[in-house]
CSV table of C-alpha atoms in Angstrom, one decimal:
chain,number,residue,atom,x,y,z
H,1,MET,CA,-84.7,162.6,4.2
H,2,PHE,CA,-87.7,161.3,2.3
H,3,LYS,CA,-89.1,164.9,2.4
H,4,ASP,CA,-86.4,166.0,0.0
H,5,LEU,CA,-87.7,163.7,-2.7
H,6,LYS,CA,-89.0,165.3,-5.9
H,7,ILE,CA,-91.2,162.3,-6.8
H,8,GLN,CA,-94.9,162.4,-6.0
H,9,LEU,CA,-96.2,159.8,-3.6
H,10,PHE,CA,-99.6,158.2,-4.4
H,11,ALA,CA,-101.2,155.9,-1.9
H,12,ASP,CA,-102.4,152.6,-3.4
H,13,GLY,CA,-105.5,151.1,-1.9
H,14,ALA,CA,-109.3,151.1,-1.5
H,15,ALA,CA,-110.0,151.1,2.2
H,16,ILE,CA,-111.7,154.5,2.7
H,17,GLU,CA,-110.7,155.0,6.3
H,18,THR,CA,-107.1,154.3,5.5
H,19,MET,CA,-107.3,156.7,2.6
H,20,LYS,CA,-108.7,159.4,4.8
H,21,ALA,CA,-105.9,158.9,7.3
H,22,GLN,CA,-103.3,159.0,4.6
H,23,TYR,CA,-104.8,162.2,3.2
H,24,GLU,CA,-104.6,163.8,6.7
H,25,THR,CA,-100.9,163.1,7.0
H,26,GLY,CA,-100.1,165.5,4.2
H,27,ILE,CA,-97.5,163.2,2.8
H,28,VAL,CA,-99.6,161.8,0.0
H,29,ASP,CA,-100.0,163.6,-3.3
H,30,GLY,CA,-102.7,161.4,-4.8
H,31,PHE,CA,-104.5,158.1,-4.7
H,32,THR,CA,-105.0,155.0,-6.9
H,33,THR,CA,-107.4,152.2,-6.7
H,34,ASN,CA,-108.1,149.1,-8.8
H,35,PRO,CA,-110.7,146.1,-8.7
H,36,SER,CA,-108.3,143.9,-6.7
H,37,LEU,CA,-107.8,146.5,-4.1
H,38,MET,CA,-111.5,147.2,-3.9
H,39,LYS,CA,-112.1,143.5,-3.3
H,40,LYS,CA,-109.5,143.5,-0.6
H,41,GLY,CA,-111.0,146.7,0.9
H,42,GLY,CA,-114.4,145.2,1.1
H,43,VAL,CA,-116.0,147.6,-1.3
H,44,THR,CA,-119.5,146.5,-2.3
H,45,ASP,CA,-120.8,149.6,-4.2
H,46,TYR,CA,-118.5,151.1,-6.8
H,47,ASN,CA,-120.3,154.3,-7.3
H,48,GLY,CA,-121.0,154.8,-3.6
H,49,PHE,CA,-117.3,154.2,-2.7
H,50,ALA,CA,-116.2,156.7,-5.4
H,51,LYS,CA,-118.6,159.3,-4.1
H,52,ASP,CA,-117.5,158.9,-0.5
H,53,VAL,CA,-113.8,159.0,-1.5
H,54,LEU,CA,-114.2,162.2,-3.5
H,55,ALA,CA,-116.2,163.9,-0.8
H,56,ALA,CA,-113.4,163.1,1.7
H,57,ILE,CA,-110.5,163.9,-0.7
H,58,PRO,CA,-111.6,166.7,-3.0
H,59,ASP,CA,-108.2,168.1,-3.9
H,60,ARG,CA,-105.9,165.2,-4.8
H,61,SER,CA,-105.6,163.1,-8.0
H,62,ILE,CA,-107.7,159.9,-7.7
H,63,SER,CA,-107.7,157.1,-10.1
H,64,PHE,CA,-110.7,154.8,-10.6
H,65,GLU,CA,-110.6,151.9,-13.0
H,66,VAL,CA,-113.0,150.6,-15.6
H,67,PHE,CA,-114.4,147.1,-15.3
H,68,ALA,CA,-115.6,146.2,-18.8
H,69,GLU,CA,-113.8,144.0,-21.3
H,70,ASP,CA,-115.3,145.3,-24.5
H,71,ALA,CA,-114.3,148.8,-25.8
H,72,GLU,CA,-117.9,150.1,-26.1
H,73,THR,CA,-118.8,149.4,-22.5
H,74,MET,CA,-115.4,150.4,-21.3
H,75,GLU,CA,-115.9,153.8,-22.9
H,76,GLN,CA,-119.3,154.3,-21.3
H,77,GLU,CA,-117.7,153.5,-17.9
H,78,ALA,CA,-114.7,155.7,-18.6
H,79,ARG,CA,-116.9,158.7,-19.4
H,80,LYS,CA,-119.1,158.1,-16.3
H,81,ILE,CA,-116.0,157.9,-14.1
H,82,ALA,CA,-114.5,161.0,-15.6
H,83,ALA,CA,-117.6,163.0,-14.8
H,84,MET,CA,-117.3,162.2,-11.1
H,85,GLY,CA,-114.9,165.1,-10.5
H,86,PRO,CA,-112.1,167.3,-12.0
H,87,ASN,CA,-109.5,165.4,-9.9
H,88,VAL,CA,-110.5,162.0,-11.3
H,89,PHE,CA,-108.2,160.0,-13.6
H,90,VAL,CA,-109.8,157.0,-15.4
H,91,LYS,CA,-107.6,153.9,-15.2
H,92,ILE,CA,-107.7,151.9,-18.4
H,93,PRO,CA,-105.6,148.7,-18.8
H,94,ILE,CA,-103.4,148.8,-21.9
H,95,VAL,CA,-104.9,145.5,-23.0
H,96,ASN,CA,-108.0,143.4,-22.0
H,97,THR,CA,-107.8,139.7,-21.0
H,98,LYS,CA,-107.8,138.7,-24.6
H,99,GLY,CA,-104.7,140.8,-25.3
H,100,GLU,CA,-106.7,143.3,-27.4
H,101,SER,CA,-105.3,146.8,-27.3
H,102,SER,CA,-107.0,149.7,-25.6
H,103,LEU,CA,-105.1,152.3,-27.6
H,104,PRO,CA,-108.0,153.4,-29.9
H,105,LEU,CA,-110.1,154.0,-26.8
H,106,ILE,CA,-107.3,155.8,-25.0
H,107,GLU,CA,-106.8,158.0,-28.0
H,108,ARG,CA,-110.5,158.9,-28.2
H,109,LEU,CA,-110.9,159.7,-24.6
H,110,SER,CA,-107.6,161.7,-24.4
H,111,ALA,CA,-108.7,163.8,-27.5
H,112,ASP,CA,-111.9,164.6,-25.6
H,113,GLY,CA,-109.9,166.0,-22.6
H,114,ILE,CA,-110.3,163.0,-20.3
H,115,ASN,CA,-107.4,162.5,-17.9
H,116,ILE,CA,-106.3,158.8,-18.1
H,117,ASN,CA,-104.2,156.5,-16.1
H,118,VAL,CA,-103.0,153.7,-18.5
H,119,THR,CA,-102.4,150.7,-16.3
H,120,ALA,CA,-100.9,147.2,-16.5
H,121,VAL,CA,-98.0,148.6,-18.6
H,122,TYR,CA,-94.8,146.5,-18.7
H,123,THR,CA,-92.8,147.3,-21.8
H,124,VAL,CA,-91.0,150.2,-23.5
H,125,GLU,CA,-93.0,149.5,-26.7
H,126,GLN,CA,-96.3,149.9,-24.9
H,127,THR,CA,-95.0,153.1,-23.4
H,128,LYS,CA,-94.1,154.5,-26.8
H,129,ASN,CA,-97.5,153.6,-28.2
H,130,ILE,CA,-99.3,155.2,-25.3
H,131,VAL,CA,-97.4,158.5,-25.6
H,132,ALA,CA,-98.0,158.6,-29.3
H,133,ALA,CA,-101.7,158.1,-28.8
H,134,VAL,CA,-102.6,160.7,-26.2
H,135,SER,CA,-103.3,164.3,-26.9
H,136,ASP,CA,-102.3,167.5,-25.1
H,137,LYS,CA,-105.9,168.2,-24.1
H,138,ALA,CA,-105.7,166.0,-21.0
H,139,GLN,CA,-103.1,164.6,-18.6
H,140,THR,CA,-101.9,161.0,-18.8
H,141,TYR,CA,-100.3,158.7,-16.4
H,142,VAL,CA,-98.3,155.7,-17.8
H,143,SER,CA,-98.3,153.1,-15.0
H,144,ILE,CA,-95.5,150.6,-15.4
H,145,PHE,CA,-95.6,147.7,-13.0
H,146,ALA,CA,-91.9,147.8,-12.0
H,147,GLY,CA,-92.4,145.6,-8.9
H,148,ARG,CA,-94.1,142.9,-10.8
H,149,LEU,CA,-91.4,142.9,-13.4
H,150,GLY,CA,-88.9,142.4,-10.6
H,151,ASP,CA,-91.0,139.6,-9.1
H,152,HIS,CA,-90.6,137.7,-12.4
H,153,GLY,CA,-86.9,138.2,-12.6
H,154,TYR,CA,-86.8,141.1,-15.1
H,155,ASP,CA,-84.6,144.1,-14.5
H,156,TYR,CA,-87.0,147.0,-14.4
H,157,ILE,CA,-84.3,149.7,-14.2
H,158,PRO,CA,-83.6,149.9,-17.9
H,159,VAL,CA,-87.3,149.9,-18.7
H,160,MET,CA,-88.1,152.7,-16.3
H,161,LYS,CA,-85.0,154.7,-17.4
H,162,GLU,CA,-86.0,154.6,-21.1
H,163,ALA,CA,-89.7,155.2,-20.1
H,164,VAL,CA,-88.7,158.5,-18.4
H,165,ASP,CA,-87.4,160.0,-21.6
H,166,ILE,CA,-90.3,158.7,-23.6
H,167,CYS,CA,-93.0,160.1,-21.2
H,168,HIS,CA,-91.2,163.4,-20.8
H,169,ALA,CA,-91.3,164.1,-24.5
H,170,LYS,CA,-94.9,165.4,-23.9
H,171,GLU,CA,-95.5,167.9,-21.0
H,172,ASN,CA,-98.8,166.4,-20.1
H,173,VAL,CA,-97.6,162.8,-19.7
H,174,PHE,CA,-96.3,161.5,-16.4
H,175,LEU,CA,-94.5,158.2,-15.7
H,176,LEU,CA,-95.9,156.3,-12.7
H,177,TRP,CA,-93.9,153.5,-10.9
H,178,ALA,CA,-96.5,150.9,-9.9
H,179,SER,CA,-96.4,147.8,-7.6
H,180,THR,CA,-93.9,149.2,-5.1
H,181,ARG,CA,-92.4,146.5,-2.9
H,182,GLU,CA,-90.2,148.4,-0.5
H,183,VAL,CA,-89.2,151.9,0.7
H,184,TRP,CA,-86.0,151.7,-1.4
H,185,ASN,CA,-88.1,151.6,-4.6
H,186,ILE,CA,-89.2,155.2,-3.8
H,187,PHE,CA,-85.5,156.3,-3.8
H,188,GLU,CA,-84.8,154.3,-7.0
H,189,ALA,CA,-87.7,155.9,-8.8
H,190,ASP,CA,-86.8,159.4,-7.7
H,191,ARG,CA,-83.2,159.0,-8.8
H,192,LEU,CA,-84.4,157.9,-12.3
H,193,GLY,CA,-86.6,160.9,-12.7
H,194,VAL,CA,-89.9,159.0,-12.4
H,195,ASP,CA,-92.8,161.5,-11.7
H,196,ILE,CA,-95.1,159.4,-9.5
H,197,ILE,CA,-94.9,156.2,-7.4
H,198,THR,CA,-97.8,154.4,-6.0
H,199,VAL,CA,-97.1,153.1,-2.5
H,200,PRO,CA,-99.2,150.6,-0.4
H,201,ASP,CA,-100.0,151.6,3.2
H,202,ASP,CA,-97.5,149.2,4.8
H,203,VAL,CA,-94.6,150.9,2.9
H,204,LEU,CA,-96.0,154.4,3.6
H,205,LYS,CA,-95.9,153.6,7.3
H,206,LYS,CA,-92.1,152.9,7.1
H,207,LEU,CA,-91.3,156.3,5.7
H,208,PRO,CA,-90.9,158.1,9.0
H,209,LYS,CA,-88.2,155.6,10.0
H,210,VAL,CA,-86.0,156.7,7.0
H,211,GLY,CA,-82.7,158.0,8.3
H,212,THR,CA,-83.5,157.4,12.0
H,213,LYS,CA,-80.9,154.7,12.5
H,214,THR,CA,-77.4,154.1,11.2
H,215,PRO,CA,-76.6,150.6,9.8
H,216,GLU,CA,-74.7,149.9,13.0
H,217,GLU,CA,-77.7,150.9,15.1
H,218,LEU,CA,-79.9,148.6,12.9
H,219,SER,CA,-77.6,145.7,13.8
H,220,ILE,CA,-78.1,146.3,17.5
H,221,ALA,CA,-81.9,146.7,17.0
H,222,THR,CA,-82.0,143.4,15.1
H,223,VAL,CA,-80.3,141.4,17.8
H,224,GLU,CA,-82.4,143.1,20.5
H,225,GLY,CA,-85.4,141.7,18.6
H,226,PHE,CA,-83.8,138.3,18.6
H,227,ALA,CA,-83.1,138.6,22.4
H,228,LYS,CA,-86.8,139.3,23.2
H,229,ASP,CA,-87.9,136.3,21.1
H,230,ILE,CA,-85.3,134.1,22.8
H,231,ALA,CA,-86.5,135.1,26.2
H,232,SER,CA,-90.2,134.4,25.2
H,233,LEU,CA,-89.4,130.9,23.8
H,234,GLY,CA,-88.1,129.7,27.2
H,235,PHE,CA,-85.9,126.9,25.9
H,236,HIS,CA,-82.1,126.5,25.8
H,237,ILE,CA,-79.4,125.1,23.6
H,238,LEU,CA,-77.2,123.9,26.4
């Protein structure tokens, strides 16, 4: 069932052994990382980690993020990351912690043919500005954090629906659904025409289960789980 999806599946994480295993499944079309995932994955050497990942995964899109706050240093980092390999996308947050826009830097890098993954995007207006800024000399991912919008009570469907049309106005711009929370998000994104969705490993592992049980069979499986736990508790109501 999930194999009929048109959307590309990108694995989201920074544990290299997990990334290698995901690559070997053949299900994953690309990979994304970020500083928080690197911390969680125990990465201690950024450049060493990137080198190892690219050696193990030479033919899939891989996004590595800049760390700097100021535009000058961010640009130096971006150019170094871009030089790591032809399958590398440089992740640049749409704003820094001060709320200063990264659009001038994004425009410069894109004009120089550097593939960019613009991250931490949340609004239609940000999406419009990104698409207007990038050139046709490189590819651009616009990563909208749909899951986090939902976590804060915002309806992300209208945002993603409008963003699809905005991004598809340029052939080299691709909309990416970030912060996936559940398997159903993949089907939502595919139905809306989103190009890419980043999926954490715990959600990827659930994909083989898609379509294997009917809702009625899920009812039985659920109470079977209850029964096992009841037996292990060893106490009684009556």
